[in-house]
Amino acid sequence: MFEALHVAGGVLVYGIPEFRLPKAIVQKEIDTLKALGVTVATDMVVGKILSIDELMEEQGFEAVFIGSGAGLPKFMNIPGENLKGVYSANEFLTRINLMKAYKPDSATPIQHGKKVAVVGGGNVAMDAARCAKRLGAEVTIVYRRSLEELPARREEVEHAMEEGIIFKLLNNPVEILGDDDRNVCGMKCIEMELGEPDASGRRRPVEIPGSEFEIEVDTVIMSLGTSPNPLISSTTYGLDVNKRKCIIAEEETGKTSKDGVYAGGDAVTGAATVILAMGAGKKAAQAIDEYLQKQ
């Protein structure tokens, strides 16, 4: 198993907070795999240090499963997104969960914001908001749709509300404001209203002209979803992807367009859930076993 970071576990370790998934549980699973004979190689960025083709042609692997997830964050491309104090939810959560950057003696400390805005309404946005709250901040979630359209699981929203997270719904950021030293000092938003349903069936948010207002914040966390990093797909000859850069694979087997290469999880579906990724891995493992038996 090749892991790009310095510890195994993927998003279970770097993305999901301790209060939702204790890391001791993840470590027990990894230790069980090692006890079964699985070799874990960390600090191995496949697509950079080694390619899939090299693994198969030079290292002798007969089959490969790609479970590299969807870790490439999305941004809004609004003014001020490059100011100091703006994070993607991925970076914020990784630095807290994996690097413990909130500690005073951290080599790469994270900013301890007093007033934090989290832009987005998914489960990751709730995780980021609740982590920021635990670091002592006043936290506001800014989302352009209403409570009924929040994509996060209902219990995640309820937990965030119980912990004192403020929800500014039907609002959309249009600019992040900075001071003379390029530190975040505020965010300009515009009020929204829900119009006709979009292609997904959810009512489309529409800006209300002349409704701009500012909120005072010193940290902004962008949680707008993620997409698969194109590193592996762009360095693997014959591996087909769709227009969203997701690897194309058979749903029941994980088989890709490249012989002997299988894929599953967020790298195929786009950002989804851990349980779906686990299911895809088990289906692919069975298909890989059948494939190797025929060799």
mmCIF file of C-alpha atoms in Angstrom:
data_model
loop_
_atom_site.group_PDB
_atom_site.id
_atom_site.type_symbol
_atom_site.label_atom_id
_atom_site.label_comp_id
_atom_site.label_asym_id
_atom_site.label_seq_id
_atom_site.Cartn_x
_atom_site.Cartn_y
_atom_site.Cartn_z
ATOM 1 C CA MET A 1 0.000 0.000 0.000
ATOM 2 C CA PHE A 2 1.489 3.301 -1.149
ATOM 3 C CA GLU A 3 0.526 6.362 0.922
ATOM 4 C CA ALA A 4 1.449 9.913 -0.096
ATOM 5 C CA LEU A 5 1.536 11.270 3.472
ATOM 6 C CA HIS A 6 3.800 10.246 6.334
ATOM 7 C CA VAL A 7 1.137 8.127 8.050
ATOM 8 C CA ALA A 8 -1.371 5.678 6.588
ATOM 9 C CA GLY A 9 -5.111 6.121 6.862
ATOM 10 C CA GLY A 10 -5.950 8.719 4.235
ATOM 11 C CA VAL A 11 -8.888 11.010 4.884
ATOM 12 C CA LEU A 12 -9.770 9.003 7.996
ATOM 13 C CA VAL A 13 -6.598 10.397 9.558
ATOM 14 C CA TYR A 14 -6.187 13.841 8.030
ATOM 15 C CA GLY A 15 -9.764 14.850 7.245
ATOM 16 C CA ILE A 16 -12.169 13.532 9.852
ATOM 17 C CA PRO A 17 -11.780 15.125 13.307
ATOM 18 C CA GLU A 18 -10.926 13.101 16.398
ATOM 19 C CA PHE A 19 -14.331 13.797 17.965
ATOM 20 C CA ARG A 20 -16.050 12.090 15.031
ATOM 21 C CA LEU A 21 -13.581 9.260 14.433
ATOM 22 C CA PRO A 22 -10.928 8.506 17.089
ATOM 23 C CA LYS A 23 -7.584 7.901 15.401
ATOM 24 C CA ALA A 24 -6.933 4.877 17.660
ATOM 25 C CA ILE A 25 -9.712 3.056 15.785
ATOM 26 C CA VAL A 26 -8.100 3.812 12.418
ATOM 27 C CA GLN A 27 -4.673 2.749 13.697
ATOM 28 C CA LYS A 28 -6.096 -0.568 14.902
ATOM 29 C CA GLU A 29 -7.400 -1.248 11.384
ATOM 30 C CA ILE A 30 -4.008 -0.388 9.863
ATOM 31 C CA ASP A 31 -2.191 -2.594 12.399
ATOM 32 C CA THR A 32 -4.538 -5.453 11.493
ATOM 33 C CA LEU A 33 -3.643 -5.057 7.810
ATOM 34 C CA LYS A 34 0.066 -5.101 8.647
ATOM 35 C CA ALA A 35 -0.421 -8.235 10.747
ATOM 36 C CA LEU A 36 -2.030 -9.885 7.724
ATOM 37 C CA GLY A 37 1.149 -9.194 5.746
ATOM 38 C CA VAL A 38 0.339 -5.917 3.996
ATOM 39 C CA THR A 39 3.377 -3.704 3.427
ATOM 40 C CA VAL A 40 2.689 0.006 3.960
ATOM 41 C CA ALA A 41 5.019 2.462 2.218
ATOM 42 C CA THR A 42 4.505 6.071 3.355
ATOM 43 C CA ASP A 43 5.773 9.309 1.760
ATOM 44 C CA MET A 44 5.169 7.713 -1.633
ATOM 45 C CA VAL A 45 3.433 10.064 -4.058
ATOM 46 C CA VAL A 46 2.352 7.783 -6.887
ATOM 47 C CA GLY A 47 2.414 9.763 -10.106
ATOM 48 C CA LYS A 48 5.466 11.707 -8.914
ATOM 49 C CA ILE A 49 7.935 9.311 -7.287
ATOM 50 C CA LEU A 50 6.607 6.256 -9.092
ATOM 51 C CA SER A 51 4.003 5.927 -11.812
ATOM 52 C CA ILE A 52 1.379 3.197 -12.165
ATOM 53 C CA ASP A 53 3.178 2.042 -15.310
ATOM 54 C CA GLU A 54 6.472 1.736 -13.424
ATOM 55 C CA LEU A 55 4.798 -0.245 -10.643
ATOM 56 C CA MET A 56 3.544 -2.763 -13.197
ATOM 57 C CA GLU A 57 6.324 -2.806 -15.769
ATOM 58 C CA GLU A 58 9.403 -2.394 -13.546
ATOM 59 C CA GLN A 59 8.327 -3.423 -10.035
ATOM 60 C CA GLY A 60 6.404 -6.520 -11.073
ATOM 61 C CA PHE A 61 2.956 -5.741 -9.668
ATOM 62 C CA GLU A 62 0.317 -7.680 -11.610
ATOM 63 C CA ALA A 63 -2.642 -5.544 -10.545
ATOM 64 C CA VAL A 64 -3.110 -2.088 -9.035
ATOM 65 C CA PHE A 65 -6.036 -0.576 -7.149
ATOM 66 C CA ILE A 66 -6.293 3.226 -7.155
ATOM 67 C CA GLY A 67 -8.018 4.643 -4.092
ATOM 68 C CA SER A 68 -6.458 8.110 -4.084
ATOM 69 C CA GLY A 69 -9.663 9.966 -3.215
ATOM 70 C CA ALA A 70 -10.709 13.470 -4.194
ATOM 71 C CA GLY A 71 -8.423 15.848 -2.375
ATOM 72 C CA LEU A 72 -8.176 18.788 -4.753
ATOM 73 C CA PRO A 73 -10.081 21.709 -3.167
ATOM 74 C CA LYS A 74 -12.353 24.076 -5.062
ATOM 75 C CA PHE A 75 -12.400 27.844 -4.656
ATOM 76 C CA MET A 76 -14.820 30.598 -5.681
ATOM 77 C CA ASN A 77 -12.281 32.727 -7.572
ATOM 78 C CA ILE A 78 -13.480 35.874 -5.814
ATOM 79 C CA PRO A 79 -11.236 38.825 -4.842
ATOM 80 C CA GLY A 80 -9.243 38.254 -1.670
ATOM 81 C CA GLU A 81 -8.978 34.453 -1.777
ATOM 82 C CA ASN A 82 -5.172 34.736 -1.666
ATOM 83 C CA LEU A 83 -5.102 36.789 1.548
ATOM 84 C CA LYS A 84 -3.432 35.548 4.722
ATOM 85 C CA GLY A 85 -5.993 33.735 6.809
ATOM 86 C CA VAL A 86 -7.827 32.017 3.938
ATOM 87 C CA TYR A 87 -7.716 28.214 4.038
ATOM 88 C CA SER A 88 -9.297 25.398 2.099
ATOM 89 C CA ALA A 89 -11.148 23.049 4.428
ATOM 90 C CA ASN A 90 -8.698 20.325 3.340
ATOM 91 C CA GLU A 91 -5.670 22.307 4.489
ATOM 92 C CA PHE A 92 -7.346 23.457 7.701
ATOM 93 C CA LEU A 93 -8.428 19.962 8.719
ATOM 94 C CA THR A 94 -5.159 18.311 7.666
ATOM 95 C CA ARG A 95 -3.093 20.761 9.684
ATOM 96 C CA ILE A 96 -5.283 20.274 12.732
ATOM 97 C CA ASN A 97 -5.895 16.520 12.593
ATOM 98 C CA LEU A 98 -2.619 15.257 11.194
ATOM 99 C CA MET A 99 -0.023 17.950 11.913
ATOM 100 C CA LYS A 100 -1.425 19.167 15.265
ATOM 101 C CA ALA A 101 -0.675 22.700 14.042
ATOM 102 C CA TYR A 102 -2.848 24.216 16.785
ATOM 103 C CA LYS A 103 -0.177 23.452 19.401
ATOM 104 C CA PRO A 104 1.997 26.394 20.520
ATOM 105 C CA ASP A 105 5.222 24.536 19.691
ATOM 106 C CA SER A 106 4.121 23.580 16.153
ATOM 107 C CA ALA A 107 6.750 24.106 13.462
ATOM 108 C CA THR A 108 3.987 25.259 11.085
ATOM 109 C CA PRO A 109 1.349 26.804 13.383
ATOM 110 C CA ILE A 110 -2.169 27.401 12.183
ATOM 111 C CA GLN A 111 -3.799 30.776 12.636
ATOM 112 C CA HIS A 112 -6.031 30.903 15.729
ATOM 113 C CA GLY A 113 -8.862 33.041 14.425
ATOM 114 C CA LYS A 114 -11.223 34.822 16.784
ATOM 115 C CA LYS A 115 -13.976 35.216 14.194
ATOM 116 C CA VAL A 116 -14.052 32.467 11.566
ATOM 117 C CA ALA A 117 -16.288 32.159 8.508
ATOM 118 C CA VAL A 118 -16.754 28.757 6.882
ATOM 119 C CA VAL A 119 -18.101 28.989 3.326
ATOM 120 C CA GLY A 120 -20.115 25.903 2.372
ATOM 121 C CA GLY A 121 -22.787 23.627 3.767
ATOM 122 C CA GLY A 122 -21.555 20.042 3.487
ATOM 123 C CA ASN A 123 -20.277 17.575 6.080
ATOM 124 C CA VAL A 124 -16.707 18.848 5.643
ATOM 125 C CA ALA A 125 -17.883 22.396 6.321
ATOM 126 C CA MET A 126 -19.437 21.175 9.589
ATOM 127 C CA ASP A 127 -16.170 19.435 10.529
ATOM 128 C CA ALA A 128 -14.130 22.569 9.816
ATOM 129 C CA ALA A 129 -16.564 24.777 11.731
ATOM 130 C CA ARG A 130 -16.617 22.503 14.772
ATOM 131 C CA CYS A 131 -12.812 22.270 14.787
ATOM 132 C CA ALA A 132 -12.506 26.068 14.640
ATOM 133 C CA LYS A 133 -15.017 26.313 17.485
ATOM 134 C CA ARG A 134 -12.862 23.991 19.585
ATOM 135 C CA LEU A 135 -9.919 26.330 18.988
ATOM 136 C CA GLY A 136 -11.902 29.092 20.682
ATOM 137 C CA ALA A 137 -13.328 31.006 17.720
ATOM 138 C CA GLU A 138 -16.737 32.452 17.084
ATOM 139 C CA VAL A 139 -17.717 30.542 13.961
ATOM 140 C CA THR A 140 -20.217 31.435 11.249
ATOM 141 C CA ILE A 141 -21.218 29.154 8.380
ATOM 142 C CA VAL A 142 -22.079 31.130 5.244
ATOM 143 C CA TYR A 143 -24.162 29.224 2.704
ATOM 144 C CA ARG A 144 -26.113 30.451 -0.293
ATOM 145 C CA ARG A 145 -29.136 28.189 0.144
ATOM 146 C CA SER A 146 -31.610 27.682 2.995
ATOM 147 C CA LEU A 147 -31.517 25.193 5.881
ATOM 148 C CA GLU A 148 -33.610 22.696 3.917
ATOM 149 C CA GLU A 149 -31.028 22.669 1.097
ATOM 150 C CA LEU A 150 -27.963 22.161 3.305
ATOM 151 C CA PRO A 151 -26.186 19.088 1.866
ATOM 152 C CA ALA A 152 -24.676 18.055 5.231
ATOM 153 C CA ARG A 153 -26.274 15.191 7.114
ATOM 154 C CA ARG A 154 -29.027 16.474 9.399
ATOM 155 C CA GLU A 155 -27.318 15.234 12.574
ATOM 156 C CA GLU A 156 -24.099 17.027 11.621
ATOM 157 C CA VAL A 157 -26.031 20.297 11.278
ATOM 158 C CA GLU A 158 -27.775 19.719 14.597
ATOM 159 C CA HIS A 159 -24.471 19.028 16.354
ATOM 160 C CA ALA A 160 -22.980 22.217 14.926
ATOM 161 C CA MET A 161 -25.971 24.230 16.099
ATOM 162 C CA GLU A 162 -25.807 22.665 19.561
ATOM 163 C CA GLU A 163 -22.161 23.724 19.804
ATOM 164 C CA GLY A 164 -23.001 27.344 19.033
ATOM 165 C CA ILE A 165 -22.069 27.572 15.357
ATOM 166 C CA ILE A 166 -23.855 30.528 13.719
ATOM 167 C CA PHE A 167 -25.614 29.836 10.400
ATOM 168 C CA LYS A 168 -25.877 32.740 7.912
ATOM 169 C CA LEU A 169 -28.039 31.114 5.274
ATOM 170 C CA LEU A 170 -29.173 32.523 1.924
ATOM 171 C CA ASN A 171 -25.959 34.557 1.783
ATOM 172 C CA ASN A 172 -23.098 34.321 -0.690
ATOM 173 C CA PRO A 173 -19.549 35.760 -0.374
ATOM 174 C CA VAL A 174 -18.519 38.097 -3.169
ATOM 175 C CA GLU A 175 -15.198 39.376 -1.763
ATOM 176 C CA ILE A 176 -12.803 38.687 1.087
ATOM 177 C CA LEU A 177 -11.488 41.898 2.601
ATOM 178 C CA GLY A 178 -7.928 42.439 3.841
ATOM 179 C CA ASP A 179 -5.978 45.017 5.824
ATOM 180 C CA ASP A 180 -2.743 46.791 4.814
ATOM 181 C CA ASP A 181 -0.718 43.680 5.748
ATOM 182 C CA ARG A 182 -2.924 41.446 3.575
ATOM 183 C CA ASN A 183 -4.540 39.754 6.581
ATOM 184 C CA VAL A 184 -8.223 38.886 6.372
ATOM 185 C CA CYS A 185 -10.346 41.473 8.178
ATOM 186 C CA GLY A 186 -13.801 40.907 6.757
ATOM 187 C CA MET A 187 -15.998 39.409 4.078
ATOM 188 C CA LYS A 188 -18.485 41.089 1.765
ATOM 189 C CA CYS A 189 -21.631 39.051 1.112
ATOM 190 C CA ILE A 190 -24.821 39.434 -0.842
ATOM 191 C CA GLU A 191 -28.227 38.130 0.176
ATOM 192 C CA MET A 192 -29.812 35.385 -1.918
ATOM 193 C CA GLU A 193 -33.286 34.092 -2.615
ATOM 194 C CA LEU A 194 -34.291 30.731 -4.015
ATOM 195 C CA GLY A 195 -35.587 30.677 -7.564
ATOM 196 C CA GLU A 196 -36.417 27.816 -9.918
ATOM 197 C CA PRO A 197 -34.882 24.344 -9.428
ATOM 198 C CA ASP A 198 -31.523 23.722 -11.125
ATOM 199 C CA ALA A 199 -30.425 20.576 -12.989
ATOM 200 C CA SER A 200 -30.021 18.673 -9.700
ATOM 201 C CA GLY A 201 -33.567 19.517 -8.632
ATOM 202 C CA ARG A 202 -32.531 21.934 -5.889
ATOM 203 C CA ARG A 203 -33.906 25.463 -6.054
ATOM 204 C CA ARG A 204 -31.400 27.785 -7.659
ATOM 205 C CA PRO A 205 -30.060 30.633 -5.480
ATOM 206 C CA VAL A 206 -30.397 34.080 -7.043
ATOM 207 C CA GLU A 207 -28.705 37.280 -5.847
ATOM 208 C CA ILE A 208 -30.858 40.100 -4.481
ATOM 209 C CA PRO A 209 -29.548 43.321 -6.092
ATOM 210 C CA GLY A 210 -28.391 45.992 -3.664
ATOM 211 C CA SER A 211 -28.325 43.650 -0.648
ATOM 212 C CA GLU A 212 -24.544 43.631 -0.107
ATOM 213 C CA PHE A 213 -23.295 43.712 3.484
ATOM 214 C CA GLU A 214 -20.035 43.016 5.338
ATOM 215 C CA ILE A 215 -19.220 40.726 8.238
ATOM 216 C CA GLU A 216 -16.137 41.048 10.421
ATOM 217 C CA VAL A 217 -13.910 37.935 10.288
ATOM 218 C CA ASP A 218 -10.188 37.249 10.571
ATOM 219 C CA THR A 219 -10.184 33.741 9.059
ATOM 220 C CA VAL A 220 -12.069 32.257 6.110
ATOM 221 C CA ILE A 221 -12.303 28.523 5.426
ATOM 222 C CA MET A 222 -13.472 27.558 1.942
ATOM 223 C CA SER A 223 -15.430 24.290 1.989
ATOM 224 C CA LEU A 224 -16.883 24.128 -1.503
ATOM 225 C CA GLY A 225 -16.194 20.515 -2.326
ATOM 226 C CA THR A 226 -13.249 18.703 -3.871
ATOM 227 C CA SER A 227 -12.304 16.854 -7.035
ATOM 228 C CA PRO A 228 -9.783 14.087 -7.765
ATOM 229 C CA ASN A 229 -6.197 15.225 -8.101
ATOM 230 C CA PRO A 230 -5.218 14.629 -11.762
ATOM 231 C CA LEU A 231 -1.681 13.539 -10.827
ATOM 232 C CA ILE A 232 -2.266 9.796 -11.217
ATOM 233 C CA SER A 233 -4.598 9.951 -14.212
ATOM 234 C CA SER A 234 -2.307 12.345 -16.100
ATOM 235 C CA THR A 235 0.746 10.109 -15.596
ATOM 236 C CA THR A 236 -0.898 6.764 -16.375
ATOM 237 C CA TYR A 237 -1.019 5.786 -20.033
ATOM 238 C CA GLY A 238 -4.392 4.426 -21.149
ATOM 239 C CA LEU A 239 -6.358 5.375 -18.024
ATOM 240 C CA ASP A 240 -9.618 7.049 -19.029
ATOM 241 C CA VAL A 241 -11.256 9.813 -16.989
ATOM 242 C CA ASN A 242 -14.494 11.725 -17.395
ATOM 243 C CA LYS A 243 -14.952 15.493 -17.718
ATOM 244 C CA ARG A 244 -14.797 15.861 -13.902
ATOM 245 C CA LYS A 245 -11.343 14.177 -13.903
ATOM 246 C CA CYS A 246 -12.823 11.126 -12.145
ATOM 247 C CA ILE A 247 -11.389 7.759 -13.189
ATOM 248 C CA ILE A 248 -13.877 5.757 -15.269
ATOM 249 C CA ALA A 249 -14.387 2.343 -13.676
ATOM 250 C CA GLU A 250 -17.033 -0.401 -13.695
ATOM 251 C CA GLU A 251 -19.317 -0.034 -10.684
ATOM 252 C CA GLU A 252 -19.393 -3.729 -9.729
ATOM 253 C CA THR A 253 -15.707 -4.537 -10.269
ATOM 254 C CA GLY A 254 -13.744 -1.284 -10.253
ATOM 255 C CA LYS A 255 -12.124 -2.289 -13.547
ATOM 256 C CA THR A 256 -10.699 0.667 -15.487
ATOM 257 C CA SER A 257 -9.793 1.114 -19.142
ATOM 258 C CA LYS A 258 -6.229 -0.037 -18.374
ATOM 259 C CA ASP A 259 -5.644 -3.786 -18.079
ATOM 260 C CA GLY A 260 -4.891 -4.840 -14.500
ATOM 261 C CA VAL A 261 -5.763 -1.445 -13.021
ATOM 262 C CA TYR A 262 -8.797 -1.033 -10.785
ATOM 263 C CA ALA A 263 -10.141 2.012 -8.962
ATOM 264 C CA GLY A 264 -12.798 2.965 -6.445
ATOM 265 C CA GLY A 265 -13.978 5.517 -3.927
ATOM 266 C CA ASP A 266 -13.849 9.267 -4.405
ATOM 267 C CA ALA A 267 -11.267 8.942 -7.207
ATOM 268 C CA VAL A 268 -14.099 7.409 -9.259
ATOM 269 C CA THR A 269 -17.292 8.931 -7.851
ATOM 270 C CA GLY A 270 -16.034 12.338 -6.796
ATOM 271 C CA ALA A 271 -16.376 13.364 -3.157
ATOM 272 C CA ALA A 272 -18.697 10.902 -1.395
ATOM 273 C CA THR A 273 -18.578 8.860 1.834
ATOM 274 C CA VAL A 274 -16.126 6.545 3.571
ATOM 275 C CA ILE A 275 -18.609 3.685 3.600
ATOM 276 C CA LEU A 276 -19.100 3.851 -0.190
ATOM 277 C CA ALA A 277 -15.331 3.853 -0.691
ATOM 278 C CA MET A 278 -14.977 0.812 1.574
ATOM 279 C CA GLY A 279 -17.645 -0.991 -0.429
ATOM 280 C CA ALA A 280 -15.899 -0.161 -3.695
ATOM 281 C CA GLY A 281 -12.611 -1.472 -2.302
ATOM 282 C CA LYS A 282 -14.176 -4.805 -1.334
ATOM 283 C CA LYS A 283 -15.816 -5.231 -4.745
ATOM 284 C CA ALA A 284 -12.528 -4.424 -6.478
ATOM 285 C CA ALA A 285 -10.586 -6.831 -4.249
ATOM 286 C CA GLN A 286 -12.836 -9.686 -5.315
ATOM 287 C CA ALA A 287 -12.537 -8.693 -8.981
ATOM 288 C CA ILE A 288 -8.738 -8.409 -8.710
ATOM 289 C CA ASP A 289 -8.577 -11.885 -7.134
ATOM 290 C CA GLU A 290 -10.607 -13.339 -10.012
ATOM 291 C CA TYR A 291 -8.422 -11.469 -12.530
ATOM 292 C CA LEU A 292 -5.188 -12.838 -11.018
ATOM 293 C CA GLN A 293 -6.560 -16.374 -10.834
ATOM 294 C CA LYS A 294 -6.931 -16.301 -14.606
ATOM 295 C CA GLN A 295 -3.348 -15.184 -15.246
#
